[in-house]
CSV table of N, CA and C in Angstrom, one decimal:
chain,number,residue,atom,x,y,z
A,175,GLY,N,84.8,101.7,94.0
A,175,GLY,CA,86.0,103.0,94.0
A,175,GLY,C,85.1,104.4,93.9
A,176,ARG,N,85.6,105.2,94.6
A,176,ARG,CA,84.9,106.5,94.7
A,176,ARG,C,85.6,107.5,93.7
A,177,GLN,N,84.8,108.4,93.3
A,177,GLN,CA,85.4,109.2,92.2
A,177,GLN,C,84.9,110.6,92.3
A,178,VAL,N,85.6,111.6,91.5
A,178,VAL,CA,85.3,113.0,91.6
A,178,VAL,C,85.0,113.1,90.1
A,179,SER,N,84.1,113.9,89.7
A,179,SER,CA,83.9,114.3,88.4
A,179,SER,C,83.4,115.7,88.6
A,180,ASP,N,84.3,116.8,88.5
A,180,ASP,CA,83.9,118.2,88.8
A,180,ASP,C,84.8,119.2,87.8
A,181,VAL,N,84.1,120.3,87.7
A,181,VAL,CA,85.0,121.3,86.9
A,181,VAL,C,86.4,121.5,87.6
A,182,ALA,N,87.4,121.4,86.7
A,182,ALA,CA,88.8,121.7,87.3
A,182,ALA,C,89.1,123.2,87.3
A,183,GLU,N,88.5,123.8,88.5
A,183,GLU,CA,88.7,125.1,88.7
A,183,GLU,C,89.2,125.4,90.3
A,184,LEU,N,89.9,126.4,90.5
A,184,LEU,CA,90.3,126.7,91.9
A,184,LEU,C,90.2,128.1,92.0
A,185,ALA,N,89.4,128.5,93.1
A,185,ALA,CA,89.1,130.0,93.2
A,185,ALA,C,90.1,130.4,94.5
A,186,ILE,N,91.0,131.3,94.2
A,186,ILE,CA,92.1,131.6,95.3
A,186,ILE,C,92.0,133.3,95.4
A,187,VAL,N,92.4,133.7,96.6
A,187,VAL,CA,92.6,135.2,96.8
A,187,VAL,C,94.1,135.3,97.1
A,188,ARG,N,94.6,136.2,96.3
A,188,ARG,CA,96.1,136.3,96.3
A,188,ARG,C,96.3,137.5,97.2
A,189,ASP,N,97.1,137.1,98.3
A,189,ASP,CA,97.3,138.0,99.4
A,189,ASP,C,98.8,137.7,99.7
A,190,THR,N,99.4,138.1,100.8
A,190,THR,CA,100.8,137.9,101.1
A,190,THR,C,100.9,136.0,101.1
A,191,LYS,N,100.0,135.3,101.2
A,191,LYS,CA,100.0,133.7,101.1
A,191,LYS,C,98.7,133.6,100.4
A,192,PRO,N,98.7,133.0,99.3
A,192,PRO,CA,97.4,132.6,98.6
A,192,PRO,C,96.4,132.0,99.5
A,193,LEU,N,95.1,132.1,99.3
A,193,LEU,CA,94.1,131.3,100.3
A,193,LEU,C,93.2,130.9,99.2
A,194,ARG,N,93.1,129.5,99.3
A,194,ARG,CA,92.1,128.6,98.7
A,194,ARG,C,90.7,129.0,99.3
A,195,ILE,N,89.7,129.4,98.3
A,195,ILE,CA,88.5,129.5,99.0
A,195,ILE,C,87.4,128.5,98.6
A,196,ALA,N,87.7,127.9,97.1
A,196,ALA,CA,86.5,127.2,96.6
A,196,ALA,C,87.1,126.4,95.7
A,197,VAL,N,86.7,125.2,95.2
A,197,VAL,CA,87.1,124.4,94.2
A,197,VAL,C,85.9,123.8,93.5
A,198,GLY,N,86.1,123.3,92.3
A,198,GLY,CA,85.1,122.8,91.2
A,198,GLY,C,84.1,123.9,91.1
A,199,LYS,N,83.0,123.3,90.9
A,199,LYS,CA,81.9,124.4,90.6
A,199,LYS,C,81.5,125.4,91.5
A,200,ASP,N,81.9,125.3,92.5
A,200,ASP,CA,81.9,126.2,93.7
A,200,ASP,C,82.9,127.5,93.3
A,201,ALA,N,84.0,127.2,92.8
A,201,ALA,CA,84.8,128.4,92.4
A,201,ALA,C,84.3,129.5,91.8
A,202,GLY,N,83.4,129.1,90.8
A,202,GLY,CA,82.7,130.4,90.0
A,202,GLY,C,81.9,131.1,90.7
A,203,ALA,N,81.2,130.5,91.8
A,203,ALA,CA,80.2,131.2,92.5
A,203,ALA,C,81.0,132.0,93.5
A,204,ALA,N,82.0,131.6,94.0
A,204,ALA,CA,83.0,132.1,94.9
A,204,ALA,C,83.7,133.5,94.4
A,205,SER,N,84.2,133.1,93.4
A,205,SER,CA,84.7,134.4,92.5
A,205,SER,C,83.7,135.6,92.3
A,206,ALA,N,82.5,135.1,91.9
A,206,ALA,CA,81.4,136.4,91.8
A,206,ALA,C,81.3,137.1,93.1
A,207,GLN,N,81.2,136.2,94.1
A,207,GLN,CA,81.0,137.0,95.4
A,207,GLN,C,82.4,137.8,96.1
A,208,THR,N,83.5,137.4,95.6
A,208,THR,CA,84.7,137.9,96.3
A,208,THR,C,85.6,138.4,95.4
A,209,ARG,N,86.7,138.8,95.8
A,209,ARG,CA,87.9,139.0,94.9
A,209,ARG,C,88.7,138.0,94.3
A,210,ALA,N,88.1,137.0,94.5
A,210,ALA,CA,89.0,135.6,93.8
A,210,ALA,C,89.3,135.7,92.6
A,211,GLU,N,90.2,134.9,92.3
A,211,GLU,CA,90.8,134.9,91.0
A,211,GLU,C,90.5,133.2,90.6
A,212,ILE,N,90.1,132.9,89.5
A,212,ILE,CA,89.8,131.6,89.1
A,212,ILE,C,91.0,131.2,88.4
A,213,ILE,N,91.6,130.0,88.8
A,213,ILE,CA,92.6,129.4,88.1
A,213,ILE,C,92.3,127.8,87.3
A,214,ARG,N,92.7,127.6,86.5
A,214,ARG,CA,92.3,126.2,85.7
A,214,ARG,C,93.5,125.8,85.3
A,215,PRO,N,94.0,124.8,86.2
A,215,PRO,CA,95.6,124.4,86.3
A,215,PRO,C,95.6,123.3,85.0
A,216,PHE,N,94.6,122.9,84.5
A,216,PHE,CA,94.8,121.8,83.4
A,216,PHE,C,94.3,122.4,82.0
A,217,ALA,N,94.1,123.7,81.9
A,217,ALA,CA,93.8,124.4,80.8
A,217,ALA,C,95.0,125.0,80.1
A,218,HIS,N,95.4,124.3,79.1
A,218,HIS,CA,96.6,124.9,78.3
A,218,HIS,C,96.6,124.3,76.9
A,219,PRO,N,96.8,125.0,75.9
A,219,PRO,CA,96.6,124.4,74.6
A,219,PRO,C,97.8,123.3,74.3
A,220,ARG,N,98.9,123.4,74.8
A,220,ARG,CA,99.9,122.5,74.6
A,220,ARG,C,100.3,121.5,75.4
A,221,THR,N,99.9,121.5,76.7
A,221,THR,CA,100.4,120.6,77.8
A,221,THR,C,99.4,120.2,78.6
A,222,ILE,N,99.3,119.3,79.4
A,222,ILE,CA,98.2,118.9,80.1
A,222,ILE,C,98.2,119.4,81.6
A,223,ILE,N,99.1,120.0,82.0
A,223,ILE,CA,99.3,120.6,83.4
A,223,ILE,C,99.9,122.1,83.0
A,224,SER,N,99.2,123.1,83.4
A,224,SER,CA,99.5,124.4,83.1
A,224,SER,C,100.3,125.1,84.4
A,225,ASP,N,99.8,124.7,85.7
A,225,ASP,CA,100.0,125.2,86.8
A,225,ASP,C,100.0,123.9,87.8
A,226,PHE,N,101.4,123.4,88.0
A,226,PHE,CA,101.5,122.2,88.7
A,226,PHE,C,100.9,122.6,90.4
A,227,THR,N,101.3,123.6,90.9
A,227,THR,CA,101.1,123.8,92.4
A,227,THR,C,99.6,124.1,92.4
A,228,ALA,N,98.8,124.8,91.8
A,228,ALA,CA,97.6,124.9,91.7
A,228,ALA,C,96.8,123.5,91.4
A,229,GLY,N,97.3,122.6,90.7
A,229,GLY,CA,96.6,121.4,90.3
A,229,GLY,C,96.6,120.6,91.4
A,230,GLU,N,98.0,120.6,92.2
A,230,GLU,CA,98.1,119.8,93.6
A,230,GLU,C,97.2,120.1,94.6
A,231,HIS,N,96.8,121.4,94.7
A,231,HIS,CA,95.9,122.0,95.8
A,231,HIS,C,94.5,121.5,95.2
A,232,LEU,N,94.3,121.6,93.8
A,232,LEU,CA,92.8,121.3,93.5
A,232,LEU,C,92.6,119.8,93.8
A,233,LEU,N,93.8,118.8,93.4
A,233,LEU,CA,93.6,117.4,93.6
A,233,LEU,C,93.4,117.1,95.2
A,234,LYS,N,94.1,117.9,96.0
A,234,LYS,CA,94.1,117.6,97.4
A,234,LYS,C,92.6,117.8,97.9
A,235,ALA,N,92.0,119.0,97.5
A,235,ALA,CA,90.7,119.3,97.9
A,235,ALA,C,89.8,118.3,97.1
A,236,PHE,N,89.9,117.7,96.2
A,236,PHE,CA,88.9,116.8,95.4
A,236,PHE,C,89.2,115.5,96.2
A,237,MET,N,90.2,115.2,96.8
A,237,MET,CA,90.6,113.9,97.6
A,237,MET,C,90.2,114.0,98.8
A,238,SER,N,90.0,115.2,99.5
A,238,SER,CA,89.4,115.5,100.7
A,238,SER,C,87.9,115.2,100.8
A,239,LYS,N,87.3,115.4,99.7
A,239,LYS,CA,86.0,115.3,99.6
A,239,LYS,C,85.7,113.9,99.6
A,240,LEU,N,86.6,113.0,99.4
A,240,LEU,CA,86.4,111.5,99.2
A,240,LEU,C,87.0,110.7,100.4
A,241,HIS,N,87.9,111.5,101.0
A,241,HIS,CA,88.7,110.5,102.1
A,241,HIS,C,88.6,111.3,103.3
A,242,THR,N,88.2,110.7,104.4
A,242,THR,CA,88.0,111.3,105.7
A,242,THR,C,89.4,110.8,106.4
A,243,PRO,N,90.2,111.9,106.9
A,243,PRO,CA,91.3,111.5,107.6
A,243,PRO,C,90.9,111.1,109.1
A,244,GLY,N,91.7,110.4,109.4
A,244,GLY,CA,91.7,109.7,110.9
A,244,GLY,C,93.1,109.3,111.4
A,245,VAL,N,93.2,109.1,112.5
A,245,VAL,CA,94.4,108.6,113.0
A,245,VAL,C,95.2,107.4,112.5
A,246,PHE,N,94.3,106.5,111.9
A,246,PHE,CA,94.7,105.3,111.2
A,246,PHE,C,94.4,105.3,109.9
A,247,SER,N,94.0,106.3,109.1
A,247,SER,CA,93.6,106.4,107.8
A,247,SER,C,94.7,106.3,106.8
A,248,LEU,N,94.5,105.3,105.7
A,248,LEU,CA,95.6,105.1,104.8
A,248,LEU,C,95.4,106.1,103.5
A,249,ALA,N,96.6,106.4,103.0
A,249,ALA,CA,96.6,107.2,102.0
A,249,ALA,C,96.0,106.4,100.7
A,250,PRO,N,95.1,107.0,99.9
A,250,PRO,CA,94.4,106.4,98.8
A,250,PRO,C,95.2,106.0,97.7
A,251,HIS,N,94.9,104.9,97.0
A,251,HIS,CA,95.3,104.3,95.9
A,251,HIS,C,94.4,105.3,94.6
A,252,VAL,N,95.1,105.9,93.9
A,252,VAL,CA,94.3,106.8,92.9
A,252,VAL,C,94.6,106.4,91.5
A,253,VAL,N,93.5,106.5,90.7
A,253,VAL,CA,93.7,106.3,89.2
A,253,VAL,C,93.5,107.6,88.5
A,254,MET,N,94.3,108.1,87.7
A,254,MET,CA,94.1,109.5,87.2
A,254,MET,C,93.9,109.2,85.7
A,255,HIS,N,92.7,109.8,85.3
A,255,HIS,CA,92.2,109.6,83.9
A,255,HIS,C,92.2,110.8,83.2
A,256,PRO,N,93.3,111.3,82.6
A,256,PRO,CA,93.4,112.3,81.9
A,256,PRO,C,92.4,112.4,80.5
A,257,LEU,N,91.6,113.2,80.2
A,257,LEU,CA,90.7,113.3,79.2
A,257,LEU,C,91.4,113.7,78.0
A,258,GLY,N,90.8,113.2,76.9
A,258,GLY,CA,91.4,113.6,75.6
A,258,GLY,C,92.5,112.7,75.0
A,259,ASP,N,92.7,112.8,73.9
A,259,ASP,CA,93.8,111.8,73.1
A,259,ASP,C,94.6,112.8,72.0
A,260,PRO,N,95.8,113.4,73.0
A,260,PRO,CA,96.3,114.3,72.4
A,260,PRO,C,97.3,113.7,70.8
A,261,GLU,N,97.4,114.4,69.9
A,261,GLU,CA,98.2,114.2,68.9
A,261,GLU,C,99.4,113.6,69.2
A,262,GLY,N,99.9,112.3,69.0
A,262,GLY,CA,101.3,111.8,69.3
A,262,GLY,C,101.1,111.2,70.8
A,263,GLY,N,100.0,111.1,71.4
A,263,GLY,CA,99.8,110.7,72.7
A,263,GLY,C,100.3,111.6,73.7
A,264,TYR,N,100.3,111.1,75.2
A,264,TYR,CA,100.9,111.9,76.2
A,264,TYR,C,102.5,111.7,76.1
A,265,THR,N,103.3,112.6,76.5
A,265,THR,CA,104.7,112.6,76.8
A,265,THR,C,104.9,111.9,78.2
A,266,GLN,N,106.1,111.3,78.1
A,266,GLN,CA,106.6,110.6,79.3
A,266,GLN,C,106.7,111.8,80.3
A,267,ILE,N,106.9,113.1,80.1
A,267,ILE,CA,107.0,114.1,80.9
A,267,ILE,C,105.6,114.5,81.7
A,268,GLU,N,104.6,114.4,80.9
A,268,GLU,CA,103.2,114.9,81.1
A,268,GLU,C,102.6,113.4,81.9
A,269,ILE,N,103.0,112.4,81.7
A,269,ILE,CA,102.6,111.2,82.5
A,269,ILE,C,103.2,111.3,83.7
A,270,ARG,N,104.4,111.6,83.9
A,270,ARG,CA,105.1,111.5,85.2
A,270,ARG,C,104.7,112.8,86.1
A,271,ALA,N,104.4,113.8,85.4
A,271,ALA,CA,103.7,114.9,86.0
A,271,ALA,C,102.4,114.7,86.6
A,272,ILE,N,101.8,113.8,85.9
A,272,ILE,CA,100.3,113.4,86.3
A,272,ILE,C,100.4,112.6,87.6
A,273,GLN,N,101.5,111.6,87.7
A,273,GLN,CA,101.7,110.8,88.7
A,273,GLN,C,102.0,111.5,90.1
A,274,GLU,N,103.0,112.6,89.8
A,274,GLU,CA,103.7,113.4,90.9
A,274,GLU,C,102.5,114.3,91.4
A,275,LEU,N,101.6,114.6,90.6
A,275,LEU,CA,100.6,115.3,91.2
A,275,LEU,C,99.9,114.8,92.1
A,276,ALA,N,99.4,113.6,91.8
A,276,ALA,CA,98.7,112.5,92.7
A,276,ALA,C,99.3,112.2,94.0
A,277,ARG,N,100.6,112.0,93.7
A,277,ARG,CA,101.5,111.7,95.1
A,277,ARG,C,101.6,112.9,95.9
A,278,GLY,N,101.8,113.9,95.3
A,278,GLY,CA,102.0,115.3,96.0
A,278,GLY,C,100.7,115.5,96.8
A,279,ALA,N,99.5,115.2,96.4
A,279,ALA,CA,98.4,115.3,96.8
A,279,ALA,C,97.8,114.6,98.0
A,280,GLY,N,98.7,113.4,98.1
A,280,GLY,CA,98.4,112.5,99.3
A,280,GLY,C,98.2,111.0,98.7
A,281,ALA,N,98.3,110.6,97.5
A,281,ALA,CA,97.9,109.6,97.1
A,281,ALA,C,99.3,108.5,97.4
A,282,HIS,N,98.7,107.1,97.7
A,282,HIS,CA,99.8,106.2,98.1
A,282,HIS,C,100.6,105.6,96.8
A,283,THR,N,99.7,105.4,95.8
A,283,THR,CA,100.1,105.1,94.6
A,283,THR,C,99.1,105.8,93.5
A,284,ALA,N,99.6,106.1,92.2
A,284,ALA,CA,99.0,106.9,91.4
A,284,ALA,C,99.4,105.9,89.9
A,285,ILE,N,98.1,105.7,89.3
A,285,ILE,CA,98.0,105.0,88.2
A,285,ILE,C,97.5,105.8,87.0
A,286,VAL,N,98.1,106.1,86.0
A,286,VAL,CA,97.7,107.1,84.9
A,286,VAL,C,96.9,105.9,83.9
A,287,TRP,N,95.6,106.2,83.7
A,287,TRP,CA,94.7,105.4,82.8
A,287,TRP,C,94.5,106.2,81.5
A,288,GLN,N,94.6,105.6,80.4
A,288,GLN,CA,93.8,106.1,79.2
A,288,GLN,C,92.9,105.3,78.5
A,289,GLY,N,91.8,105.8,78.3
A,289,GLY,CA,90.7,104.7,77.7
A,289,GLY,C,89.4,105.2,78.1
A,290,ARG,N,88.4,104.2,78.1
A,290,ARG,CA,87.1,104.7,78.6
A,290,ARG,C,87.1,104.7,80.0
A,291,PRO,N,86.0,105.6,80.4
A,291,PRO,CA,85.8,105.4,82.1
A,291,PRO,C,85.6,104.1,82.6
A,292,LEU,N,86.4,103.7,83.7
A,292,LEU,CA,86.5,102.5,84.3
A,292,LEU,C,85.2,102.4,85.3
A,293,THR,N,84.8,101.3,85.3
A,293,THR,CA,83.5,100.8,86.1
A,293,THR,C,84.0,100.8,87.7
A,294,ASP,N,83.3,100.8,88.6
A,294,ASP,CA,83.8,100.5,90.0
A,294,ASP,C,84.4,99.2,90.1
A,295,HIS,N,83.7,98.2,89.7
A,295,HIS,CA,84.4,96.8,89.6
A,295,HIS,C,85.7,96.7,89.3
A,296,GLU,N,85.9,97.4,88.0
A,296,GLU,CA,87.6,97.5,87.4
A,296,GLU,C,88.4,98.2,88.3
A,297,LEU,N,87.9,99.3,88.9
A,297,LEU,CA,88.9,100.1,89.9
A,297,LEU,C,89.1,99.4,90.8
A,298,ILE,N,88.1,98.5,91.6
A,298,ILE,CA,88.4,97.8,93.1
A,298,ILE,C,89.2,96.7,92.8
A,299,THR,N,89.1,96.0,91.6
A,299,THR,CA,89.7,94.9,91.5
A,299,THR,C,91.2,95.1,90.7
A,300,GLY,N,91.2,96.2,90.0
A,300,GLY,CA,92.6,96.4,89.4
A,300,GLY,C,92.7,95.7,88.0
A,301,LYS,N,91.5,95.0,87.6
A,301,LYS,CA,91.4,94.5,86.2
A,301,LYS,C,91.0,95.4,85.4
A,302,PHE,N,91.7,96.2,84.4
A,302,PHE,CA,91.5,97.2,83.5
A,302,PHE,C,91.2,96.6,82.4
A,303,PRO,N,90.4,97.0,81.5
A,303,PRO,CA,90.0,96.6,80.2
A,303,PRO,C,91.1,96.4,79.1
A,304,SER,N,91.2,95.8,78.2
A,304,SER,CA,92.3,95.7,77.2
A,304,SER,C,91.9,96.9,76.1
A,305,THR,N,90.9,97.5,76.1
A,305,THR,CA,90.8,98.4,75.0
A,305,THR,C,91.4,99.8,75.4
A,306,GLY,N,91.8,100.0,76.8
A,306,GLY,CA,92.5,101.3,77.0
A,306,GLY,C,94.1,100.7,77.5
A,307,SER,N,94.8,101.9,78.3
A,307,SER,CA,96.2,101.3,78.7
A,307,SER,C,96.5,102.0,79.8
A,308,ILE,N,97.4,101.4,80.6
A,308,ILE,CA,98.0,101.9,81.8
A,308,ILE,C,99.2,102.7,81.1
A,309,LEU,N,99.2,104.1,81.4
A,309,LEU,CA,100.3,104.8,80.8
A,309,LEU,C,101.5,104.8,81.9
A,310,ALA,N,101.1,104.5,83.3
A,310,ALA,CA,102.3,104.5,84.4
A,310,ALA,C,101.4,103.8,85.7
């Protein structure tokens, strides 16, 4: 299983139509050189997603780094692993939003996993450890 572990930042230039210019760790450098604004779609004190549209764009960009599109390319199966353990756990709304975010970014299926980071073998086989849980 391929994975992306990068800074969850998006650099955009707001014009008549917002233009994405960089994602991840490249976003900070891009904003320093241009008039780009940094958006952190998962940085909010009360909820896991603060900007759904920006989060979808960010996830699409990360997925495009892993997935080479072609005539017969299949949509990927994605495992979303939100970090942290909020008091009371994630709400059904947050879990569904994470799934919808992945599907909107092009995933065929989206599993939301809470627990330790998964190994490649666990991701490929779909056999997740009992020490965590599949939220959706």
